[in-house]
Amino acid sequence: MSDVAVQTAPASDGSAAKVETFRNRIDGEWCHSASRPFDNLNPADTSDIVGRFQASTAEDAERAVGAAQAAFEVWKKTPISRRAAILNRAADHLDAYADRTAREMTREMGKALNLAKDEILRSVQTLRFYAVEGQSLTGEVFPNDDPDMTVYTLREPLGVVSVITPWNFPVSIPARKIAPALITGNTVVFKPSSDAPLSGYRLAEAFATAGLPKGVLNFITGGAGEVGPAITEPPVIRAISFTGSTAAGEHICRSVGFTTRTQMELGGKNPLIVMDDADLDKAVDLTVKGGLSLAGQACTGTSRVLVMKQVRAEFTERLVAKVKALKIGNGLTAGMDMGPLATAKQLETVLRYIAIGKQEATHVYGGERLTGAGYERGYYVSPAIFADVSQEMTIAREEIFGPVIAIIEVSSYADAIAKANDTEYGLSAAIVTRNPRIMHDFANDIQSGTVKINRTTTGNLVNAPFGGLKRSSTSTFRESGRTGLEFYTQIKTIYRGC
Ligand code: NAD
């Protein structure tokens, strides 16, 4: 199944390391683009080239769309049990190679190996979930006055759909888009991020190994500028499921016709509220896990901590102590709490926000570029903590997507809610409290698509809906769970007389 061509490149120790070149998959064939491939680097050690990938052209993308279009009518009519069996076989393949794929994921985007493995196993679960759930997606039957007529709805697939994904969850996000698209009978063009293409490649490989017919899932790598318009703008693209930055999502939404359905999962500025009755150790733990475990590079990551005045000093002290003890290093090394930032661009952005934070708020801890032994070829930054942050500050308003925690003091529950909601985003929000009244009110008052009580802002189930409010998502269809299937189907209403 491997399509790999092997070349050599100089390794950091001066020896020649093997570098594999990975191809696109279009119309059931592993194929090269005419252009020069690009290198995928390890952010923990940039002398390590993880692989070479196709810098696809608009023509490659057009061929992928054409192949998906040609495959649609047959795939749509393929029995659902056969489609489900393919999802299950792809899950088996992903499961069997979970250790290898986890190592590759850590090498290409930096997250700790145990988190990479968890992500792959969750993706296996996602494929298996949709193999079952997709088989019970039904229409409705409507009572009416005509005894000789039956009125009912049919759900049918849309056609060709584009799946465009970021680098931070490079298997689980594509899996939760591709699996519901395929089980409902759509055909797919999948473009992963150029910063983590190998993980997406492995997912495409799992489907190819599982016997997916040609053209049903097409995989192309390359830049948004070259590939983007060809897989978003043609009217034959009936739906786009996109996860990434709000700016890119808005751009795509504006450039597509109204007959193209969009599902955009975008940025966040996620708050965690710490009430004065909170278990402070738990609040600190949730802040660290939610804000730093992926070096702050989760869309649902905790970036603002709104702490009641009475406990603010104590909370900050305990948070700093916990953050100081974190082990930062290569995610392949067991026991690391935080890896590098994923790209040079991320490093530059995060350091820029830390510099802004130092000017506008009280710098409490960290935020240094790490350069000593073990760090010299990676994008490492120590977690930054800022206090005395107020609403108008840049670090309180803009998505940083890095290990930066902004502590905002609040005087009451009402003050906390007002400040938590004072943002253009609404992806995830959490509260730490023992008060059942406040738990109840928080679920109603907070403007957020995901609401967590005494849990991290991060993390979501494969069988429950996921998505944001305000500028964190398009207000159309939720991903994950049953709602993930609805996005990929359209409803026909049938009036059948005798
Ligand atoms: P990004 O927007 O730069 O890129 C995401 C993907 O979109 C990549 O594959 C990229 O090549 C592609 N892309 C960008 N512009 C495009 C265009 N005009 N046409 C077609 N494709 C285009 O985002 P990123 O840096 O990869 O990821 C980080 C962002 O993703 C953060 O803002 C984060 O909050 C967000 N994110 C959101 C969720 C969520 O579920 N809401 C989950 C993970 C990440």
Coordinates of C-alpha atoms and ligand atoms in Angstrom, one line a residue:
M1 CA 0.0 0.0 0.0
S2 CA 2.9 2.3 0.6
D3 CA 3.5 4.9 -2.2
V4 CA 6.8 6.0 -0.8
A5 CA 9.9 7.1 -2.7
V6 CA 12.9 7.3 -0.5
Q7 CA 15.6 10.0 -0.8
T8 CA 18.4 11.0 1.6
A9 CA 18.9 14.3 3.5
P10 CA 21.6 15.3 5.9
A11 CA 20.7 14.5 9.5
S12 CA 21.7 16.7 12.5
D13 CA 24.6 14.4 13.3
G14 CA 25.9 14.7 9.8
S15 CA 24.8 11.2 8.6
A16 CA 22.4 10.8 5.8
A17 CA 18.8 10.2 6.9
K18 CA 16.1 8.7 4.7
V19 CA 13.4 11.0 3.7
E20 CA 10.2 9.6 2.2
T21 CA 8.1 11.3 -0.4
F22 CA 4.4 10.8 0.0
R23 CA 1.9 11.2 -2.9
N24 CA -1.6 12.4 -3.4
R25 CA -4.4 10.0 -3.8
I26 CA -6.7 10.9 -6.7
D27 CA -9.2 8.6 -8.4
G28 CA -7.8 5.6 -6.6
E29 CA -4.2 6.2 -7.6
W30 CA -1.3 7.4 -5.6
C31 CA 0.1 10.2 -7.8
H32 CA 2.7 12.9 -7.9
S33 CA 2.0 16.6 -8.7
A34 CA 4.0 18.2 -11.4
S35 CA 5.5 20.7 -9.0
R36 CA 8.4 20.4 -6.5
P37 CA 7.4 18.7 -3.2
F38 CA 7.7 20.5 0.1
D39 CA 9.4 19.4 3.3
N40 CA 7.5 18.6 6.5
L41 CA 9.7 19.5 9.5
N42 CA 9.8 18.2 13.1
P43 CA 9.1 21.3 15.3
A44 CA 11.1 19.7 18.2
D45 CA 14.1 19.3 15.9
T46 CA 13.9 21.1 12.6
S47 CA 16.9 19.2 11.2
D48 CA 14.5 16.2 11.1
I49 CA 12.6 16.1 7.8
V50 CA 9.5 14.0 8.6
G51 CA 8.5 13.6 4.9
R52 CA 8.2 15.3 1.5
F53 CA 4.7 16.0 0.3
Q54 CA 3.1 17.1 -3.0
A55 CA 2.8 20.9 -3.4
S56 CA -0.4 20.3 -5.5
T57 CA -1.5 22.6 -8.2
A58 CA -5.0 23.9 -9.0
E59 CA -5.0 21.2 -11.8
D60 CA -4.4 18.4 -9.3
A61 CA -7.2 19.8 -7.1
E62 CA -9.6 20.0 -10.2
R63 CA -8.8 16.3 -11.0
A64 CA -9.6 15.4 -7.4
V65 CA -12.9 17.1 -7.5
G66 CA -13.6 15.5 -10.9
A67 CA -12.8 12.1 -9.5
A68 CA -15.1 12.6 -6.5
Q69 CA -17.9 13.8 -8.9
A70 CA -17.5 10.8 -11.1
A71 CA -17.6 8.4 -8.1
F72 CA -20.7 9.9 -6.5
E73 CA -23.6 8.1 -8.2
V74 CA -22.2 4.6 -7.6
W75 CA -21.1 5.3 -4.0
K76 CA -24.5 6.9 -3.2
K77 CA -26.2 3.6 -4.2
T78 CA -23.7 1.3 -2.5
P79 CA -25.5 -0.6 0.3
I80 CA -25.1 1.1 3.6
S81 CA -23.8 -2.2 5.2
R82 CA -21.0 -2.2 2.7
R83 CA -20.1 1.4 3.4
A84 CA -20.2 0.6 7.1
A85 CA -17.9 -2.4 6.6
I86 CA -15.3 -0.1 4.9
L87 CA -15.4 2.3 7.8
N88 CA -14.9 -0.5 10.2
R89 CA -12.0 -1.9 8.2
A90 CA -10.4 1.5 8.0
A91 CA -10.8 1.7 11.8
D92 CA -9.1 -1.6 12.2
H93 CA -6.1 -0.4 10.1
L94 CA -5.8 2.8 12.0
D95 CA -5.9 0.8 15.3
A96 CA -3.3 -1.7 14.1
Y97 CA -0.8 1.1 13.2
A98 CA -1.7 3.4 16.1
D99 CA 1.8 3.3 17.6
R100 CA 3.6 4.1 14.4
T101 CA 1.1 6.9 13.4
A102 CA 1.3 8.4 16.9
R103 CA 5.1 8.7 16.6
E104 CA 4.7 10.3 13.2
M105 CA 2.1 12.7 14.6
T106 CA 4.4 13.7 17.4
R107 CA 7.3 14.2 15.0
E108 CA 5.3 16.4 12.6
M109 CA 3.4 18.6 15.0
G110 CA 5.0 18.2 18.5
K111 CA 2.3 17.0 20.8
A112 CA 3.2 14.4 23.5
L113 CA 3.2 10.8 22.3
N114 CA 0.5 9.7 24.7
L115 CA -1.8 12.5 23.5
A116 CA -1.1 11.5 19.9
K117 CA -1.9 7.9 20.7
D118 CA -5.2 9.0 22.4
E119 CA -6.1 11.0 19.4
I120 CA -5.7 8.1 17.1
L121 CA -7.7 5.8 19.3
R122 CA -10.4 8.4 19.5
S123 CA -10.4 8.5 15.7
V124 CA -10.8 4.7 15.6
Q125 CA -13.8 5.1 17.9
T126 CA -15.2 7.9 15.6
L127 CA -15.1 5.6 12.5
R128 CA -16.7 2.8 14.4
F129 CA -19.4 5.1 15.9
Y130 CA -20.4 6.4 12.4
A131 CA -20.4 2.9 10.9
V132 CA -23.2 2.2 13.4
E133 CA -24.9 5.5 13.8
G134 CA -25.1 6.2 10.1
Q135 CA -27.2 3.1 9.6
S136 CA -30.0 4.4 11.7
L137 CA -30.3 7.9 10.3
T138 CA -33.9 8.0 9.3
G139 CA -36.6 10.4 7.8
E140 CA -40.0 11.0 9.3
V141 CA -43.6 10.1 8.5
F142 CA -46.3 12.8 8.7
P143 CA -49.9 12.1 9.6
N144 CA -52.3 13.6 7.0
D145 CA -56.1 13.6 6.1
D146 CA -55.8 11.5 2.9
P147 CA -56.1 7.8 3.8
D148 CA -54.5 6.9 0.4
M149 CA -51.4 9.0 0.8
T150 CA -48.2 8.6 2.8
V151 CA -46.1 11.7 3.5
Y152 CA -42.5 11.1 4.5
T153 CA -39.0 12.5 4.3
L154 CA -36.0 11.0 2.7
R155 CA -32.4 11.9 3.6
E156 CA -30.0 11.8 0.7
P157 CA -26.3 12.6 0.4
L158 CA -25.3 16.0 -1.0
G159 CA -22.6 15.0 -3.5
V160 CA -19.0 16.1 -3.5
V161 CA -17.8 17.6 -0.2
S162 CA -14.5 19.2 0.7
V163 CA -12.8 18.5 4.0
I164 CA -10.1 21.1 5.0
T165 CA -8.3 20.6 8.3
P166 CA -5.7 22.2 10.6
W167 CA -2.5 20.7 12.1
N168 CA -3.4 20.6 15.7
F169 CA -5.6 17.4 15.7
P170 CA -4.5 16.0 12.3
V171 CA -6.3 12.7 12.5
S172 CA -9.3 13.2 14.8
I173 CA -10.6 16.3 13.0
P174 CA -10.5 14.8 9.5
A175 CA -11.9 11.5 10.9
R176 CA -15.0 13.3 12.4
K177 CA -15.6 15.0 9.1
I178 CA -14.8 12.2 6.6
A179 CA -16.6 9.3 8.4
P180 CA -20.0 10.9 8.5
A181 CA -19.6 12.2 4.9
L182 CA -18.8 8.7 3.6
I183 CA -21.4 6.7 5.6
T184 CA -24.1 9.0 4.3
G185 CA -23.0 8.4 0.7
N186 CA -21.0 11.5 -0.2
T187 CA -17.7 11.6 -2.0
V188 CA -14.8 13.6 -0.5
V189 CA -11.8 15.8 -1.4
F190 CA -9.6 16.0 1.7
K191 CA -6.9 18.6 2.1
P192 CA -4.9 18.4 5.4
S193 CA -2.7 21.2 6.7
S194 CA 0.7 21.4 5.2
D195 CA 2.1 21.5 8.7
A196 CA 0.9 18.0 9.5
P197 CA 0.2 16.2 6.3
L198 CA 1.5 12.8 7.2
S199 CA -1.2 12.1 9.8
G200 CA -3.8 12.9 7.3
Y201 CA -2.0 10.7 4.8
R202 CA -2.2 7.8 7.2
L203 CA -6.0 8.3 7.5
A204 CA -6.4 8.3 3.7
E205 CA -4.2 5.2 3.6
A206 CA -6.4 3.4 6.1
F207 CA -9.5 4.1 3.9
A208 CA -7.6 3.0 0.7
T209 CA -6.5 -0.2 2.5
A210 CA -10.1 -0.8 3.6
G211 CA -11.2 -1.1 0.0
L212 CA -12.9 2.3 -0.6
P213 CA -13.7 2.5 -4.3
K214 CA -11.7 4.8 -6.5
G215 CA -12.6 8.5 -6.4
V216 CA -14.7 8.2 -3.2
L217 CA -12.0 9.8 -1.0
N218 CA -9.3 11.9 -2.7
F219 CA -6.4 13.2 -0.7
I220 CA -4.3 16.2 -1.8
T221 CA -1.7 18.2 0.0
G222 CA -0.5 21.7 -0.8
G223 CA -0.9 25.3 -0.2
A224 CA -4.2 27.0 0.4
G225 CA -3.5 29.6 -2.3
E226 CA -3.0 27.0 -5.0
V227 CA -5.5 24.3 -4.0
G228 CA -8.1 26.3 -1.9
P229 CA -10.2 27.9 -4.6
A230 CA -10.4 24.7 -6.7
I231 CA -11.8 22.7 -3.8
T232 CA -14.1 25.4 -2.4
E233 CA -15.5 27.6 -5.2
P234 CA -16.9 25.3 -7.9
P235 CA -20.7 24.8 -7.5
V236 CA -20.2 21.1 -7.8
I237 CA -18.8 21.2 -4.2
R238 CA -22.0 20.8 -2.3
A239 CA -20.5 21.2 1.1
I240 CA -17.3 22.3 2.9
S241 CA -16.4 21.2 6.3
F242 CA -13.6 23.4 7.4
T243 CA -11.7 23.7 10.7
G244 CA -9.1 26.4 11.1
S245 CA -8.7 30.1 11.8
T246 CA -11.6 32.4 11.8
A247 CA -10.0 34.6 9.1
A248 CA -9.6 31.7 6.7
G249 CA -13.1 30.3 7.5
E250 CA -14.7 33.7 6.8
H251 CA -12.7 34.1 3.6
I252 CA -14.0 30.7 2.3
C253 CA -17.6 31.5 3.4
R254 CA -17.5 34.7 1.4
S255 CA -16.1 33.1 -1.7
V256 CA -18.6 30.3 -2.1
G257 CA -22.1 30.3 -3.6
F258 CA -25.2 29.9 -1.5
T259 CA -25.8 26.4 -2.8
T260 CA -22.6 25.2 -1.0
R261 CA -23.3 24.2 2.6
T262 CA -20.6 25.2 5.0
Q263 CA -19.6 24.0 8.4
M264 CA -16.8 26.1 9.8
E265 CA -15.1 25.3 13.1
L266 CA -13.0 28.3 13.9
G267 CA -11.1 30.1 16.7
G268 CA -11.7 30.6 20.4
K269 CA -10.8 32.7 23.4
N270 CA -12.0 30.2 26.0
P271 CA -12.6 31.3 29.6
L272 CA -12.4 29.3 32.8
I273 CA -14.1 30.9 35.7
V274 CA -12.8 30.1 39.2
M275 CA -15.4 30.9 41.9
D276 CA -14.5 31.6 45.5
D277 CA -15.8 28.2 46.7
A278 CA -13.7 26.3 44.1
D279 CA -11.3 23.6 45.0
L280 CA -8.2 25.6 44.1
D281 CA -6.0 22.7 43.4
K282 CA -8.6 21.4 41.0
A283 CA -8.9 24.8 39.4
V284 CA -5.1 25.0 38.9
D285 CA -5.0 21.5 37.4
L286 CA -7.8 22.3 35.0
T287 CA -6.1 25.5 34.0
V288 CA -2.8 23.7 33.3
K289 CA -4.4 20.8 31.5
G290 CA -6.8 22.9 29.4
G291 CA -4.3 25.8 28.8
L292 CA -0.9 24.1 28.3
S293 CA -1.0 20.4 27.6
L294 CA -0.9 21.0 23.8
A295 CA 1.3 24.0 24.3
G296 CA -1.9 26.0 24.2
Q297 CA -2.6 25.0 20.6
A298 CA -6.1 23.6 21.1
C299 CA -9.1 25.5 19.7
T300 CA -10.8 24.9 23.0
G301 CA -7.7 25.6 25.1
T302 CA -8.1 27.8 28.2
S303 CA -6.7 31.2 27.5
R304 CA -8.5 33.5 30.0
V305 CA -8.9 32.6 33.7
L306 CA -11.5 34.7 35.5
V307 CA -10.8 34.4 39.2
M308 CA -12.8 35.7 42.1
K309 CA -11.0 38.5 44.0
Q310 CA -11.0 36.5 47.3
V311 CA -9.0 33.6 45.9
R312 CA -7.0 35.4 43.1
A313 CA -3.7 35.7 44.9
E314 CA -3.8 32.1 46.3
F315 CA -4.8 30.7 42.9
T316 CA -2.0 32.6 41.1
E317 CA 0.6 31.4 43.6
R318 CA -0.5 27.8 43.2
L319 CA -0.7 28.1 39.4
V320 CA 2.8 29.4 39.1
A321 CA 4.2 26.7 41.3
K322 CA 2.5 24.0 39.2
V323 CA 3.6 25.6 35.9
K324 CA 7.2 25.9 37.1
A325 CA 7.3 22.2 37.7
L326 CA 6.2 21.3 34.1
K327 CA 8.6 19.3 32.0
I328 CA 9.0 20.8 28.6
G329 CA 10.7 18.9 25.8
N330 CA 10.4 16.6 22.8
G331 CA 7.0 14.8 22.8
L332 CA 8.7 11.6 22.0
T333 CA 10.4 11.6 25.4
A334 CA 8.3 10.0 28.0
G335 CA 7.1 12.2 30.9
M336 CA 7.1 15.5 29.0
D337 CA 4.2 17.8 30.0
M338 CA 4.5 20.2 27.1
G339 CA 6.1 20.0 23.7
P340 CA 7.3 22.7 21.2
L341 CA 5.0 25.0 19.2
A342 CA 4.1 23.4 15.9
T343 CA 5.6 25.8 13.4
A344 CA 8.0 28.7 13.0
K345 CA 5.0 30.9 12.4
Q346 CA 3.4 29.8 15.6
L347 CA 6.6 30.6 17.5
E348 CA 6.7 34.1 16.0
T349 CA 3.0 34.8 16.8
V350 CA 3.2 33.5 20.3
L351 CA 6.4 35.5 21.1
R352 CA 4.8 38.6 19.7
Y353 CA 1.7 38.2 21.9
I354 CA 4.0 37.6 24.9
A355 CA 5.8 40.9 24.2
I356 CA 2.5 42.7 24.0
G357 CA 1.4 41.1 27.3
K358 CA 4.6 42.3 29.0
Q359 CA 3.7 45.8 28.0
E360 CA 0.0 45.8 28.9
A361 CA -0.4 43.5 31.9
T362 CA 1.6 42.2 34.9
H363 CA 4.1 39.6 33.7
V364 CA 4.0 36.9 36.4
Y365 CA 6.0 34.0 34.9
G366 CA 7.6 32.5 31.8
G367 CA 7.2 33.3 28.2
E368 CA 10.8 32.8 27.3
R369 CA 12.1 31.2 24.2
L370 CA 14.0 28.1 25.4
T371 CA 17.3 27.7 23.7
G372 CA 19.6 25.5 25.9
A373 CA 20.5 21.9 25.5
G374 CA 17.8 19.8 23.8
Y375 CA 15.9 23.0 22.8
E376 CA 18.4 24.4 20.2
R377 CA 16.7 23.1 17.1
G378 CA 13.0 23.3 18.3
Y379 CA 10.3 25.9 18.7
Y380 CA 10.2 25.8 22.5
V381 CA 8.6 28.5 24.7
S382 CA 8.0 28.3 28.5
P383 CA 4.4 28.9 29.5
A384 CA 3.6 32.5 30.2
I385 CA 1.3 33.8 33.0
F386 CA 0.0 37.3 33.1
A387 CA -2.1 38.9 35.9
D388 CA -4.0 42.2 36.2
V389 CA -5.4 41.6 32.7
S390 CA -8.4 43.7 31.8
Q391 CA -11.0 43.4 29.1
E392 CA -9.6 45.9 26.6
M393 CA -6.1 44.3 26.5
T394 CA -5.0 42.5 23.3
I395 CA -4.1 39.4 25.3
A396 CA -7.6 39.3 26.7
R397 CA -9.3 39.6 23.3
E398 CA -7.3 37.9 20.5
E399 CA -6.8 34.2 20.0
I400 CA -3.1 33.6 20.8
F401 CA -3.1 29.8 20.2
G402 CA -0.1 29.3 22.5
P403 CA 0.9 28.6 26.1
V404 CA -0.2 32.0 27.5
I405 CA -2.6 32.3 30.4
A406 CA -4.3 35.7 31.2
I407 CA -5.6 36.0 34.7
I408 CA -8.6 38.4 35.0
E409 CA -9.9 39.3 38.5
V410 CA -13.7 39.3 38.9
S411 CA -15.8 40.5 41.8
S412 CA -19.0 38.4 41.5
Y413 CA -20.6 35.6 39.4
A414 CA -22.4 38.3 37.3
D415 CA -19.1 40.1 36.7
A416 CA -17.4 36.9 35.7
I417 CA -20.2 36.0 33.2
A418 CA -20.2 39.5 31.7
K419 CA -16.4 39.4 31.2
A420 CA -16.4 35.8 29.9
N421 CA -19.1 36.7 27.4
D422 CA -17.4 39.9 26.3
T423 CA -15.6 38.3 23.3
E424 CA -16.3 37.8 19.7
Y425 CA -15.8 34.0 20.2
G426 CA -17.9 31.3 21.8
L427 CA -16.3 27.9 21.4
S428 CA -15.8 26.5 24.9
A429 CA -16.1 27.8 28.5
A430 CA -15.7 26.2 31.9
I431 CA -16.4 27.0 35.6
V432 CA -15.0 25.6 38.8
T433 CA -17.4 25.7 41.7
R434 CA -19.2 23.6 44.3
N435 CA -22.4 25.6 44.1
P436 CA -25.2 23.8 42.3
R437 CA -27.1 27.1 41.7
I438 CA -24.1 28.6 39.9
M439 CA -23.6 25.4 37.9
H440 CA -27.2 25.6 36.7
D441 CA -27.0 29.3 35.9
F442 CA -23.7 29.0 34.1
A443 CA -25.1 26.5 31.6
N444 CA -27.8 29.1 30.7
D445 CA -25.8 32.3 31.0
I446 CA -22.6 31.5 29.2
Q447 CA -22.4 32.3 25.4
S448 CA -20.5 29.2 24.4
G449 CA -21.2 26.1 22.2
T450 CA -19.4 23.8 24.7
V451 CA -20.0 24.3 28.4
K452 CA -17.9 22.5 31.0
I453 CA -18.5 22.4 34.8
N454 CA -15.5 21.3 36.9
R455 CA -13.9 20.0 33.7
T456 CA -11.3 21.4 31.3
T457 CA -12.4 23.7 28.4
T458 CA -10.7 21.1 26.1
G459 CA -12.0 17.7 25.1
N460 CA -15.2 16.5 23.5
L461 CA -17.0 13.2 23.0
V462 CA -17.3 11.6 19.6
N463 CA -21.0 10.9 20.1
A464 CA -22.0 14.4 21.3
P465 CA -22.4 17.5 19.2
F466 CA -19.4 19.9 19.0
G467 CA -19.2 23.5 17.8
G468 CA -19.2 27.1 18.8
L469 CA -21.3 30.2 19.0
K470 CA -20.6 33.7 17.6
R471 CA -17.4 33.9 15.4
S472 CA -16.2 30.4 16.6
S473 CA -18.5 28.5 14.1
T474 CA -21.0 29.0 11.4
S475 CA -24.4 28.7 13.0
T476 CA -25.4 25.8 10.8
F477 CA -24.7 22.2 11.7
R478 CA -22.7 20.8 14.6
E479 CA -19.9 18.3 14.1
S480 CA -19.7 15.0 15.9
G481 CA -22.4 12.7 17.1
R482 CA -25.7 12.4 15.2
T483 CA -25.7 16.1 14.2
G484 CA -22.4 15.4 12.3
L485 CA -24.5 13.1 9.9
E486 CA -27.2 15.7 9.3
F487 CA -24.7 18.2 7.8
Y488 CA -24.0 15.7 5.0
T489 CA -27.6 15.0 4.0
Q490 CA -30.4 16.9 2.5
I491 CA -34.1 16.3 3.0
K492 CA -36.7 15.5 0.4
T493 CA -40.5 15.4 1.3
I494 CA -42.4 12.7 -0.5
Y495 CA -46.2 12.7 -1.0
R496 CA -47.1 9.2 -2.2
G497 CA -50.7 8.5 -3.2
C498 CA -52.0 5.2 -4.7
Ligands
NAD1 P1 -5.6 27.9 9.1 O1 -6.8 28.6 9.0 O2 -4.3 28.6 8.8 O3 -5.6 26.6 8.2 C1 -6.5 25.5 8.3 C2 -6.6 24.7 7.0 O4 -7.3 25.6 6.1 C3 -5.3 24.4 6.4 O5 -5.4 23.1 5.8 C4 -5.1 25.4 5.4 O6 -4.2 25.1 4.3 C5 -6.5 25.7 4.9 N1 -6.8 27.0 4.3 C6 -6.4 28.2 4.8 N2 -7.0 29.1 4.0 C7 -7.7 28.5 3.0 C8 -8.5 28.9 1.9 N3 -8.6 30.2 1.6 N4 -9.1 28.0 1.1 C9 -8.9 26.7 1.4 N5 -8.2 26.2 2.4 C10 -7.6 27.1 3.2 O7 -5.5 27.3 10.6 P2 -4.4 26.5 11.3 O8 -3.2 27.4 11.7 O9 -4.0 25.2 10.6 O10 -5.1 26.0 12.7 C11 -5.2 26.8 13.8 C12 -6.6 27.5 13.9 O11 -7.6 26.4 13.8 C13 -6.9 28.2 15.2 O12 -7.5 29.4 14.9 C14 -7.8 27.3 15.9 O13 -8.6 27.9 16.8 C15 -8.6 26.7 14.8 N6 -9.1 25.4 15.2 C16 -10.5 25.3 15.5 C17 -11.1 24.1 15.9 C18 -12.5 24.0 16.1 O14 -13.0 22.9 16.2 N7 -13.2 25.1 16.3 C19 -10.2 23.0 16.1 C20 -8.9 23.1 15.8 C21 -8.3 24.3 15.4

